[in-house]
JSON list of C-alpha atoms in Angstrom, two decimals:
[
{"chain": "A", "resi": 1, "resn": "MET", "atom": "CA", "xyz": [-10.26, -25.15, 4.66]},
{"chain": "A", "resi": 2, "resn": "MET", "atom": "CA", "xyz": [-11.68, -21.76, 5.00]},
{"chain": "A", "resi": 3, "resn": "GLU", "atom": "CA", "xyz": [-8.75, -20.47, 7.87]},
{"chain": "A", "resi": 4, "resn": "SER", "atom": "CA", "xyz": [-6.55, -22.24, 5.90]},
{"chain": "A", "resi": 5, "resn": "ASN", "atom": "CA", "xyz": [-7.15, -19.70, 2.11]},
{"chain": "A", "resi": 6, "resn": "SER", "atom": "CA", "xyz": [-7.12, -17.28, 5.14]},
{"chain": "A", "resi": 7, "resn": "LYS", "atom": "CA", "xyz": [-3.54, -17.57, 6.43]},
{"chain": "A", "resi": 8, "resn": "THR", "atom": "CA", "xyz": [-2.85, -17.86, 2.64]},
{"chain": "A", "resi": 9, "resn": "LYS", "atom": "CA", "xyz": [-4.13, -14.78, 1.36]},
{"chain": "A", "resi": 10, "resn": "ASP", "atom": "CA", "xyz": [-3.13, -13.12, 4.83]},
{"chain": "A", "resi": 11, "resn": "VAL", "atom": "CA", "xyz": [1.21, -14.52, 4.44]},
{"chain": "A", "resi": 12, "resn": "HIS", "atom": "CA", "xyz": [0.84, -13.74, 0.49]},
{"chain": "A", "resi": 13, "resn": "ALA", "atom": "CA", "xyz": [-0.08, -9.66, 1.69]},
{"chain": "A", "resi": 14, "resn": "VAL", "atom": "CA", "xyz": [3.13, -9.89, 4.33]},
{"chain": "A", "resi": 15, "resn": "PHE", "atom": "CA", "xyz": [5.58, -11.05, 1.62]},
{"chain": "A", "resi": 16, "resn": "GLU", "atom": "CA", "xyz": [4.56, -8.97, -1.36]},
{"chain": "A", "resi": 17, "resn": "SER", "atom": "CA", "xyz": [4.61, -5.96, 0.83]},
{"chain": "A", "resi": 18, "resn": "ILE", "atom": "CA", "xyz": [8.30, -6.90, 2.59]},
{"chain": "A", "resi": 19, "resn": "ALA", "atom": "CA", "xyz": [9.43, -8.12, -0.58]},
{"chain": "A", "resi": 20, "resn": "PRO", "atom": "CA", "xyz": [11.84, -4.38, -1.54]},
{"chain": "A", "resi": 21, "resn": "LYS", "atom": "CA", "xyz": [13.38, -4.56, 1.99]},
{"chain": "A", "resi": 22, "resn": "TYR", "atom": "CA", "xyz": [13.15, -8.36, 3.13]},
{"chain": "A", "resi": 23, "resn": "ASP", "atom": "CA", "xyz": [16.94, -8.66, 2.76]},
{"chain": "A", "resi": 24, "resn": "MET", "atom": "CA", "xyz": [17.95, -6.02, 4.62]},
{"chain": "A", "resi": 25, "resn": "MET", "atom": "CA", "xyz": [15.36, -6.69, 7.58]},
{"chain": "A", "resi": 26, "resn": "ASN", "atom": "CA", "xyz": [16.75, -10.11, 7.82]},
{"chain": "A", "resi": 27, "resn": "ASP", "atom": "CA", "xyz": [20.23, -8.85, 8.14]},
{"chain": "A", "resi": 28, "resn": "ILE", "atom": "CA", "xyz": [19.53, -6.38, 11.03]},
{"chain": "A", "resi": 29, "resn": "ILE", "atom": "CA", "xyz": [16.62, -8.70, 13.00]},
{"chain": "A", "resi": 30, "resn": "SER", "atom": "CA", "xyz": [18.84, -11.56, 13.17]},
{"chain": "A", "resi": 31, "resn": "PHE", "atom": "CA", "xyz": [22.15, -9.81, 13.73]},
{"chain": "A", "resi": 32, "resn": "ARG", "atom": "CA", "xyz": [23.08, -11.98, 10.14]},
{"chain": "A", "resi": 33, "resn": "ARG", "atom": "CA", "xyz": [22.94, -15.10, 12.37]},
{"chain": "A", "resi": 34, "resn": "HIS", "atom": "CA", "xyz": [20.54, -16.47, 9.47]},
{"chain": "A", "resi": 35, "resn": "LYS", "atom": "CA", "xyz": [23.83, -16.50, 7.33]},
{"chain": "A", "resi": 36, "resn": "ALA", "atom": "CA", "xyz": [25.90, -18.33, 9.62]},
{"chain": "A", "resi": 37, "resn": "TRP", "atom": "CA", "xyz": [22.69, -20.49, 9.88]},
{"chain": "A", "resi": 38, "resn": "ARG", "atom": "CA", "xyz": [22.59, -21.41, 6.27]},
{"chain": "A", "resi": 39, "resn": "ARG", "atom": "CA", "xyz": [26.66, -21.91, 5.81]},
{"chain": "A", "resi": 40, "resn": "PHE", "atom": "CA", "xyz": [26.09, -24.81, 8.71]},
{"chain": "A", "resi": 41, "resn": "THR", "atom": "CA", "xyz": [23.28, -26.03, 6.94]},
{"chain": "A", "resi": 42, "resn": "MET", "atom": "CA", "xyz": [25.17, -26.29, 3.39]},
{"chain": "A", "resi": 43, "resn": "ARG", "atom": "CA", "xyz": [27.91, -28.42, 5.14]},
{"chain": "A", "resi": 44, "resn": "LYS", "atom": "CA", "xyz": [25.65, -30.65, 7.07]},
{"chain": "A", "resi": 45, "resn": "MET", "atom": "CA", "xyz": [24.32, -31.30, 3.39]},
{"chain": "A", "resi": 46, "resn": "ASP", "atom": "CA", "xyz": [27.30, -31.42, 1.51]},
{"chain": "A", "resi": 47, "resn": "VAL", "atom": "CA", "xyz": [25.39, -30.67, -2.40]},
{"chain": "A", "resi": 48, "resn": "GLN", "atom": "CA", "xyz": [27.64, -32.94, -4.60]},
{"chain": "A", "resi": 49, "resn": "PRO", "atom": "CA", "xyz": [28.31, -31.52, -8.15]},
{"chain": "A", "resi": 50, "resn": "GLY", "atom": "CA", "xyz": [25.22, -32.32, -10.76]},
{"chain": "A", "resi": 51, "resn": "GLN", "atom": "CA", "xyz": [22.10, -33.18, -8.32]},
{"chain": "A", "resi": 52, "resn": "SER", "atom": "CA", "xyz": [18.65, -31.32, -8.51]},
{"chain": "A", "resi": 53, "resn": "SER", "atom": "CA", "xyz": [17.22, -28.92, -6.01]},
{"chain": "A", "resi": 54, "resn": "LEU", "atom": "CA", "xyz": [13.71, -27.33, -5.70]},
{"chain": "A", "resi": 55, "resn": "ASP", "atom": "CA", "xyz": [14.19, -24.26, -3.13]},
{"chain": "A", "resi": 56, "resn": "ILE", "atom": "CA", "xyz": [10.43, -23.98, -1.61]},
{"chain": "A", "resi": 57, "resn": "CYS", "atom": "CA", "xyz": [9.35, -20.09, -0.30]},
{"chain": "A", "resi": 58, "resn": "CYS", "atom": "CA", "xyz": [12.57, -19.71, -1.38]},
{"chain": "A", "resi": 59, "resn": "GLY", "atom": "CA", "xyz": [11.82, -15.81, -1.16]},
{"chain": "A", "resi": 60, "resn": "THR", "atom": "CA", "xyz": [14.52, -13.62, -2.74]},
{"chain": "A", "resi": 61, "resn": "CYS", "atom": "CA", "xyz": [16.69, -16.30, -3.74]},
{"chain": "A", "resi": 62, "resn": "ASP", "atom": "CA", "xyz": [19.52, -16.72, -1.58]},
{"chain": "A", "resi": 63, "resn": "TRP", "atom": "CA", "xyz": [19.22, -20.46, -0.59]},
{"chain": "A", "resi": 64, "resn": "THR", "atom": "CA", "xyz": [18.17, -20.76, -4.33]},
{"chain": "A", "resi": 65, "resn": "ILE", "atom": "CA", "xyz": [21.89, -19.15, -5.37]},
{"chain": "A", "resi": 66, "resn": "SER", "atom": "CA", "xyz": [23.81, -21.66, -2.80]},
{"chain": "A", "resi": 67, "resn": "LEU", "atom": "CA", "xyz": [21.99, -24.40, -4.58]},
{"chain": "A", "resi": 68, "resn": "ALA", "atom": "CA", "xyz": [22.91, -23.82, -7.49]},
{"chain": "A", "resi": 69, "resn": "LYS", "atom": "CA", "xyz": [26.61, -23.05, -6.94]},
{"chain": "A", "resi": 70, "resn": "ALA", "atom": "CA", "xyz": [26.82, -25.81, -5.05]},
{"chain": "A", "resi": 71, "resn": "SER", "atom": "CA", "xyz": [25.89, -27.85, -7.54]},
{"chain": "A", "resi": 72, "resn": "VAL", "atom": "CA", "xyz": [27.71, -26.72, -9.87]},
{"chain": "A", "resi": 73, "resn": "LYS", "atom": "CA", "xyz": [25.91, -27.47, -13.28]},
{"chain": "A", "resi": 74, "resn": "GLY", "atom": "CA", "xyz": [22.79, -29.49, -11.29]},
{"chain": "A", "resi": 75, "resn": "LYS", "atom": "CA", "xyz": [19.19, -28.49, -12.26]},
{"chain": "A", "resi": 76, "resn": "THR", "atom": "CA", "xyz": [18.21, -26.05, -9.58]},
{"chain": "A", "resi": 77, "resn": "VAL", "atom": "CA", "xyz": [14.21, -24.68, -9.00]},
{"chain": "A", "resi": 78, "resn": "GLY", "atom": "CA", "xyz": [13.10, -21.63, -6.71]},
{"chain": "A", "resi": 79, "resn": "LEU", "atom": "CA", "xyz": [9.59, -21.68, -6.23]},
{"chain": "A", "resi": 80, "resn": "ASP", "atom": "CA", "xyz": [7.60, -18.90, -3.61]},
{"chain": "A", "resi": 81, "resn": "PHE", "atom": "CA", "xyz": [4.49, -18.04, -3.87]},
{"chain": "A", "resi": 82, "resn": "SER", "atom": "CA", "xyz": [5.01, -13.71, -4.20]},
{"chain": "A", "resi": 83, "resn": "GLY", "atom": "CA", "xyz": [5.67, -12.71, -6.83]},
{"chain": "A", "resi": 84, "resn": "ASN", "atom": "CA", "xyz": [7.45, -10.07, -5.96]},
{"chain": "A", "resi": 85, "resn": "MET", "atom": "CA", "xyz": [9.68, -11.91, -3.70]},
{"chain": "A", "resi": 86, "resn": "LEU", "atom": "CA", "xyz": [10.84, -13.92, -7.13]},
{"chain": "A", "resi": 87, "resn": "GLU", "atom": "CA", "xyz": [10.95, -10.38, -8.73]},
{"chain": "A", "resi": 88, "resn": "VAL", "atom": "CA", "xyz": [13.64, -9.61, -6.47]},
{"chain": "A", "resi": 89, "resn": "GLY", "atom": "CA", "xyz": [15.37, -13.12, -6.68]},
{"chain": "A", "resi": 90, "resn": "GLN", "atom": "CA", "xyz": [15.55, -12.67, -9.76]},
{"chain": "A", "resi": 91, "resn": "ALA", "atom": "CA", "xyz": [17.16, -9.79, -10.35]},
{"chain": "A", "resi": 92, "resn": "LYS", "atom": "CA", "xyz": [19.97, -11.83, -7.75]},
{"chain": "A", "resi": 93, "resn": "ILE", "atom": "CA", "xyz": [19.93, -14.46, -10.38]},
{"chain": "A", "resi": 94, "resn": "ASN", "atom": "CA", "xyz": [20.58, -12.00, -13.79]},
{"chain": "A", "resi": 95, "resn": "LYS", "atom": "CA", "xyz": [23.44, -10.10, -11.11]},
{"chain": "A", "resi": 96, "resn": "VAL", "atom": "CA", "xyz": [25.23, -13.26, -10.80]},
{"chain": "A", "resi": 97, "resn": "GLY", "atom": "CA", "xyz": [25.14, -14.95, -13.68]},
{"chain": "A", "resi": 98, "resn": "LEU", "atom": "CA", "xyz": [22.90, -18.34, -12.92]},
{"chain": "A", "resi": 99, "resn": "HIS", "atom": "CA", "xyz": [19.87, -17.54, -14.96]},
{"chain": "A", "resi": 100, "resn": "ASP", "atom": "CA", "xyz": [21.01, -20.44, -17.93]},
{"chain": "A", "resi": 101, "resn": "GLN", "atom": "CA", "xyz": [20.67, -23.06, -14.53]},
{"chain": "A", "resi": 102, "resn": "ILE", "atom": "CA", "xyz": [18.08, -21.49, -11.93]},
{"chain": "A", "resi": 103, "resn": "THR", "atom": "CA", "xyz": [14.36, -21.50, -12.84]},
{"chain": "A", "resi": 104, "resn": "LEU", "atom": "CA", "xyz": [11.85, -19.72, -10.68]},
{"chain": "A", "resi": 105, "resn": "VAL", "atom": "CA", "xyz": [8.33, -21.41, -10.09]},
{"chain": "A", "resi": 106, "resn": "GLN", "atom": "CA", "xyz": [5.80, -18.89, -8.73]},
{"chain": "A", "resi": 107, "resn": "GLY", "atom": "CA", "xyz": [3.29, -22.11, -7.14]},
{"chain": "A", "resi": 108, "resn": "ASN", "atom": "CA", "xyz": [1.55, -23.19, -3.58]},
{"chain": "A", "resi": 109, "resn": "ALA", "atom": "CA", "xyz": [4.12, -25.73, -1.25]},
{"chain": "A", "resi": 110, "resn": "MET", "atom": "CA", "xyz": [0.98, -27.14, -0.95]},
{"chain": "A", "resi": 111, "resn": "ASP", "atom": "CA", "xyz": [0.46, -28.53, -3.99]},
{"chain": "A", "resi": 112, "resn": "LEU", "atom": "CA", "xyz": [3.91, -28.73, -5.78]},
{"chain": "A", "resi": 113, "resn": "PRO", "atom": "CA", "xyz": [3.27, -28.65, -9.67]},
{"chain": "A", "resi": 114, "resn": "PHE", "atom": "CA", "xyz": [6.33, -31.27, -10.40]},
{"chain": "A", "resi": 115, "resn": "GLU", "atom": "CA", "xyz": [6.64, -34.62, -11.13]},
{"chain": "A", "resi": 116, "resn": "ASP", "atom": "CA", "xyz": [6.81, -37.21, -8.49]},
{"chain": "A", "resi": 117, "resn": "ASN", "atom": "CA", "xyz": [10.76, -37.68, -7.56]},
{"chain": "A", "resi": 118, "resn": "SER", "atom": "CA", "xyz": [11.90, -34.96, -9.11]},
{"chain": "A", "resi": 119, "resn": "PHE", "atom": "CA", "xyz": [14.56, -33.86, -7.52]},
{"chain": "A", "resi": 120, "resn": "ASP", "atom": "CA", "xyz": [17.82, -34.63, -5.12]},
{"chain": "A", "resi": 121, "resn": "ILE", "atom": "CA", "xyz": [17.16, -32.19, -2.60]},
{"chain": "A", "resi": 122, "resn": "ILE", "atom": "CA", "xyz": [14.46, -30.33, -1.40]},
{"chain": "A", "resi": 123, "resn": "THR", "atom": "CA", "xyz": [15.02, -27.20, 0.80]},
{"chain": "A", "resi": 124, "resn": "ILE", "atom": "CA", "xyz": [12.71, -24.54, 2.74]},
{"chain": "A", "resi": 125, "resn": "GLY", "atom": "CA", "xyz": [13.91, -21.65, 4.68]},
{"chain": "A", "resi": 126, "resn": "PHE", "atom": "CA", "xyz": [12.15, -19.98, 7.00]},
{"chain": "A", "resi": 127, "resn": "GLY", "atom": "CA", "xyz": [9.17, -20.82, 5.48]},
{"chain": "A", "resi": 128, "resn": "LEU", "atom": "CA", "xyz": [7.41, -23.76, 6.56]},
{"chain": "A", "resi": 129, "resn": "ARG", "atom": "CA", "xyz": [5.78, -22.06, 9.76]},
{"chain": "A", "resi": 130, "resn": "ASN", "atom": "CA", "xyz": [4.23, -20.10, 7.00]},
{"chain": "A", "resi": 131, "resn": "ILE", "atom": "CA", "xyz": [2.23, -22.46, 5.65]},
{"chain": "A", "resi": 132, "resn": "PRO", "atom": "CA", "xyz": [-1.31, -23.12, 6.88]},
{"chain": "A", "resi": 133, "resn": "ASP", "atom": "CA", "xyz": [-0.94, -27.00, 6.33]},
{"chain": "A", "resi": 134, "resn": "ILE", "atom": "CA", "xyz": [2.59, -28.27, 7.02]},
{"chain": "A", "resi": 135, "resn": "ILE", "atom": "CA", "xyz": [1.98, -32.38, 6.87]},
{"chain": "A", "resi": 136, "resn": "LYS", "atom": "CA", "xyz": [0.41, -31.96, 3.54]},
{"chain": "A", "resi": 137, "resn": "ALA", "atom": "CA", "xyz": [3.82, -29.41, 2.65]},
{"chain": "A", "resi": 138, "resn": "LEU", "atom": "CA", "xyz": [5.79, -32.01, 4.25]},
{"chain": "A", "resi": 139, "resn": "LYS", "atom": "CA", "xyz": [4.02, -34.93, 2.24]},
{"chain": "A", "resi": 140, "resn": "GLU", "atom": "CA", "xyz": [4.48, -32.98, -1.18]},
{"chain": "A", "resi": 141, "resn": "MET", "atom": "CA", "xyz": [8.14, -32.56, -0.28]},
{"chain": "A", "resi": 142, "resn": "LYS", "atom": "CA", "xyz": [8.21, -36.26, -0.10]},
{"chain": "A", "resi": 143, "resn": "ARG", "atom": "CA", "xyz": [7.05, -36.62, -2.78]},
{"chain": "A", "resi": 144, "resn": "VAL", "atom": "CA", "xyz": [8.98, -34.93, -5.39]},
{"chain": "A", "resi": 145, "resn": "VAL", "atom": "CA", "xyz": [12.09, -36.36, -3.80]},
{"chain": "A", "resi": 146, "resn": "LYS", "atom": "CA", "xyz": [14.07, -38.91, -5.21]},
{"chain": "A", "resi": 147, "resn": "PRO", "atom": "CA", "xyz": [14.42, -42.20, -3.36]},
{"chain": "A", "resi": 148, "resn": "GLY", "atom": "CA", "xyz": [17.52, -42.00, -1.40]},
{"chain": "A", "resi": 149, "resn": "GLY", "atom": "CA", "xyz": [16.99, -37.72, -1.72]},
{"chain": "A", "resi": 150, "resn": "LYS", "atom": "CA", "xyz": [16.78, -34.86, 1.40]},
{"chain": "A", "resi": 151, "resn": "ILE", "atom": "CA", "xyz": [14.43, -32.76, 2.97]},
{"chain": "A", "resi": 152, "resn": "VAL", "atom": "CA", "xyz": [15.54, -30.00, 4.58]},
{"chain": "A", "resi": 153, "resn": "CYS", "atom": "CA", "xyz": [14.54, -27.12, 6.61]},
{"chain": "A", "resi": 154, "resn": "LEU", "atom": "CA", "xyz": [15.89, -23.96, 8.55]},
{"chain": "A", "resi": 155, "resn": "GLU", "atom": "CA", "xyz": [13.30, -22.81, 10.23]},
{"chain": "A", "resi": 156, "resn": "MET", "atom": "CA", "xyz": [13.00, -20.20, 13.49]},
{"chain": "A", "resi": 157, "resn": "SER", "atom": "CA", "xyz": [12.83, -22.39, 16.47]},
{"chain": "A", "resi": 158, "resn": "LYS", "atom": "CA", "xyz": [11.87, -22.02, 20.71]},
{"chain": "A", "resi": 159, "resn": "PRO", "atom": "CA", "xyz": [14.08, -22.08, 22.78]},
{"chain": "A", "resi": 160, "resn": "THR", "atom": "CA", "xyz": [13.89, -23.81, 25.85]},
{"chain": "A", "resi": 161, "resn": "ARG", "atom": "CA", "xyz": [16.77, -22.72, 28.58]},
{"chain": "A", "resi": 162, "resn": "GLN", "atom": "CA", "xyz": [15.91, -19.40, 30.62]},
{"chain": "A", "resi": 163, "resn": "PRO", "atom": "CA", "xyz": [17.50, -17.11, 30.19]},
{"chain": "A", "resi": 164, "resn": "PHE", "atom": "CA", "xyz": [17.33, -16.75, 26.96]},
{"chain": "A", "resi": 165, "resn": "LYS", "atom": "CA", "xyz": [14.43, -17.66, 26.40]},
{"chain": "A", "resi": 166, "resn": "SER", "atom": "CA", "xyz": [13.01, -15.03, 28.03]},
{"chain": "A", "resi": 167, "resn": "VAL", "atom": "CA", "xyz": [15.23, -12.51, 26.20]},
{"chain": "A", "resi": 168, "resn": "TYR", "atom": "CA", "xyz": [14.41, -14.29, 23.32]},
{"chain": "A", "resi": 169, "resn": "TYR", "atom": "CA", "xyz": [10.31, -13.85, 23.36]},
{"chain": "A", "resi": 170, "resn": "PHE", "atom": "CA", "xyz": [10.50, -10.30, 24.50]},
{"chain": "A", "resi": 171, "resn": "TYR", "atom": "CA", "xyz": [12.71, -9.31, 21.23]},
{"chain": "A", "resi": 172, "resn": "PHE", "atom": "CA", "xyz": [10.79, -11.33, 19.20]},
{"chain": "A", "resi": 173, "resn": "GLU", "atom": "CA", "xyz": [7.22, -9.88, 20.50]},
{"chain": "A", "resi": 174, "resn": "LYS", "atom": "CA", "xyz": [8.11, -6.49, 21.74]},
{"chain": "A", "resi": 175, "resn": "ILE", "atom": "CA", "xyz": [11.47, -5.53, 19.81]},
{"chain": "A", "resi": 176, "resn": "LEU", "atom": "CA", "xyz": [11.00, -6.79, 16.53]},
{"chain": "A", "resi": 177, "resn": "PRO", "atom": "CA", "xyz": [7.52, -5.39, 15.49]},
{"chain": "A", "resi": 178, "resn": "LEU", "atom": "CA", "xyz": [8.99, -1.69, 16.33]},
{"chain": "A", "resi": 179, "resn": "MET", "atom": "CA", "xyz": [12.26, -2.73, 13.87]},
{"chain": "A", "resi": 180, "resn": "GLY", "atom": "CA", "xyz": [9.63, -3.62, 11.78]},
{"chain": "A", "resi": 181, "resn": "LYS", "atom": "CA", "xyz": [8.35, -0.06, 11.62]},
{"chain": "A", "resi": 182, "resn": "TRP", "atom": "CA", "xyz": [11.51, 1.67, 12.07]},
{"chain": "A", "resi": 183, "resn": "PHE", "atom": "CA", "xyz": [13.72, 0.48, 9.15]},
{"chain": "A", "resi": 184, "resn": "ALA", "atom": "CA", "xyz": [10.94, -1.21, 6.79]},
{"chain": "A", "resi": 185, "resn": "LYS", "atom": "CA", "xyz": [7.91, 0.98, 7.78]},
{"chain": "A", "resi": 186, "resn": "SER", "atom": "CA", "xyz": [6.25, -1.51, 7.82]},
{"chain": "A", "resi": 187, "resn": "TYR", "atom": "CA", "xyz": [4.63, -2.66, 11.62]},
{"chain": "A", "resi": 188, "resn": "ASP", "atom": "CA", "xyz": [1.97, -4.74, 11.04]},
{"chain": "A", "resi": 189, "resn": "GLN", "atom": "CA", "xyz": [3.65, -7.34, 8.77]},
{"chain": "A", "resi": 190, "resn": "TYR", "atom": "CA", "xyz": [6.90, -7.55, 11.16]},
{"chain": "A", "resi": 191, "resn": "SER", "atom": "CA", "xyz": [4.49, -7.82, 13.91]},
{"chain": "A", "resi": 192, "resn": "TRP", "atom": "CA", "xyz": [2.13, -10.78, 12.72]},
{"chain": "A", "resi": 193, "resn": "LEU", "atom": "CA", "xyz": [5.79, -12.69, 12.18]},
{"chain": "A", "resi": 194, "resn": "PRO", "atom": "CA", "xyz": [6.31, -13.38, 15.89]},
{"chain": "A", "resi": 195, "resn": "GLU", "atom": "CA", "xyz": [2.32, -14.77, 15.55]},
{"chain": "A", "resi": 196, "resn": "SER", "atom": "CA", "xyz": [3.64, -17.04, 12.89]},
{"chain": "A", "resi": 197, "resn": "LEU", "atom": "CA", "xyz": [5.62, -18.58, 15.74]},
{"chain": "A", "resi": 198, "resn": "LYS", "atom": "CA", "xyz": [3.25, -19.01, 18.05]},
{"chain": "A", "resi": 199, "resn": "THR", "atom": "CA", "xyz": [1.27, -22.67, 16.81]},
{"chain": "A", "resi": 200, "resn": "PHE", "atom": "CA", "xyz": [4.15, -23.80, 14.98]},
{"chain": "A", "resi": 201, "resn": "PRO", "atom": "CA", "xyz": [6.10, -26.83, 16.79]},
{"chain": "A", "resi": 202, "resn": "ASP", "atom": "CA", "xyz": [9.55, -26.48, 18.67]},
{"chain": "A", "resi": 203, "resn": "MET", "atom": "CA", "xyz": [12.36, -28.25, 17.34]},
{"chain": "A", "resi": 204, "resn": "GLN", "atom": "CA", "xyz": [11.59, -32.38, 18.75]},
{"chain": "A", "resi": 205, "resn": "ALA", "atom": "CA", "xyz": [7.76, -31.87, 17.59]},
{"chain": "A", "resi": 206, "resn": "LEU", "atom": "CA", "xyz": [8.72, -31.11, 13.81]},
{"chain": "A", "resi": 207, "resn": "ALA", "atom": "CA", "xyz": [11.28, -34.10, 14.10]},
{"chain": "A", "resi": 208, "resn": "GLU", "atom": "CA", "xyz": [8.83, -36.21, 14.83]},
{"chain": "A", "resi": 209, "resn": "ILE", "atom": "CA", "xyz": [6.20, -34.73, 11.98]},
{"chain": "A", "resi": 210, "resn": "PHE", "atom": "CA", "xyz": [9.27, -35.24, 9.23]},
{"chain": "A", "resi": 211, "resn": "ARG", "atom": "CA", "xyz": [8.91, -39.41, 10.96]},
{"chain": "A", "resi": 212, "resn": "ASP", "atom": "CA", "xyz": [5.75, -39.28, 10.76]},
{"chain": "A", "resi": 213, "resn": "VAL", "atom": "CA", "xyz": [4.99, -38.12, 6.87]},
{"chain": "A", "resi": 214, "resn": "GLY", "atom": "CA", "xyz": [7.97, -41.33, 6.12]},
{"chain": "A", "resi": 215, "resn": "LEU", "atom": "CA", "xyz": [10.90, -39.64, 5.79]},
{"chain": "A", "resi": 216, "resn": "ARG", "atom": "CA", "xyz": [14.18, -41.87, 7.78]},
{"chain": "A", "resi": 217, "resn": "ASN", "atom": "CA", "xyz": [17.42, -40.70, 9.38]},
{"chain": "A", "resi": 218, "resn": "VAL", "atom": "CA", "xyz": [15.72, -37.72, 10.46]},
{"chain": "A", "resi": 219, "resn": "LYS", "atom": "CA", "xyz": [18.55, -35.88, 12.63]},
{"chain": "A", "resi": 220, "resn": "ALA", "atom": "CA", "xyz": [17.67, -32.05, 13.88]},
{"chain": "A", "resi": 221, "resn": "TYR", "atom": "CA", "xyz": [20.18, -29.49, 14.86]},
{"chain": "A", "resi": 222, "resn": "PRO", "atom": "CA", "xyz": [19.53, -26.43, 17.47]},
{"chain": "A", "resi": 223, "resn": "LEU", "atom": "CA", "xyz": [20.87, -22.96, 16.30]},
{"chain": "A", "resi": 224, "resn": "THR", "atom": "CA", "xyz": [22.08, -20.62, 18.47]},
{"chain": "A", "resi": 225, "resn": "GLY", "atom": "CA", "xyz": [20.42, -21.33, 22.26]},
{"chain": "A", "resi": 226, "resn": "GLY", "atom": "CA", "xyz": [17.56, -23.06, 20.31]},
{"chain": "A", "resi": 227, "resn": "SER", "atom": "CA", "xyz": [16.14, -19.39, 18.46]},
{"chain": "A", "resi": 228, "resn": "GLY", "atom": "CA", "xyz": [16.49, -21.60, 14.95]},
{"chain": "A", "resi": 229, "resn": "ALA", "atom": "CA", "xyz": [16.30, -25.55, 13.98]},
{"chain": "A", "resi": 230, "resn": "LEU", "atom": "CA", "xyz": [17.97, -27.40, 11.35]},
{"chain": "A", "resi": 231, "resn": "HIS", "atom": "CA", "xyz": [15.56, -30.06, 10.19]},
{"chain": "A", "resi": 232, "resn": "ILE", "atom": "CA", "xyz": [17.29, -32.91, 7.52]},
{"chain": "A", "resi": 233, "resn": "GLY", "atom": "CA", "xyz": [15.19, -36.11, 6.96]},
{"chain": "A", "resi": 234, "resn": "THR", "atom": "CA", "xyz": [15.49, -38.57, 3.78]},
{"chain": "A", "resi": 235, "resn": "LYS", "atom": "CA", "xyz": [13.09, -40.17, 1.99]},
{"chain": "A", "resi": 236, "resn": "GLY", "atom": "CA", "xyz": [13.13, -44.31, 1.27]},
{"chain": "A", "resi": 237, "resn": "ASN", "atom": "CA", "xyz": [13.37, -45.91, -1.71]},
{"chain": "A", "resi": 238, "resn": "GLU", "atom": "CA", "xyz": [10.27, -47.12, -1.59]},
{"chain": "A", "resi": 239, "resn": "GLY", "atom": "CA", "xyz": [9.20, -44.74, -2.76]},
{"chain": "A", "resi": 240, "resn": "VAL", "atom": "CA", "xyz": [6.30, -41.82, -2.24]}
]
């Protein structure tokens, strides 16, 4: 428990500090691939008008806004534990005029402040690897999604094929922290990001975790040579 609390505090400090430059750095370090990945994910999700959604670890709310637009007037909630990230996200929401449709909540992904069976869709983008107990977080998602609803995770992953694997890890472990130093003056924070991937499950292992927590019809899609992965699972009609 103490180790979990320590990780939570460390992660919180990282995202509080990088919030103002988070969007810029995402574009730079991913070569804007994260935008293409999200577009692919939205096509696979096939959000319907009126559906409700919860975007966990919503950060600066790019995905939250996409969900709200796709659902037309469906209830959309973004949750993050970083107040600074939510502040940036709220400014974006206000700018596009979706403040009446989107509600932002500061909260913990491992203890979601929502009733059972509350949302049609739950998403988490580039946040699951930062949660101390991913199984607990997935169980919470399963609890608050409606029967028949989808849980969708878009995340960094671990390439397996050479030579791309070696190039990827060299970039992620050596170059990425330097880019954080050059562009965001945040070497320590961006050197932490490669560490977050080391103990995170690979694509197949995460798919098994989805199944272990009781999700059905689990599908996993590798992205850009396996450097990212999309996972989609469905809650059965038996409830929680």
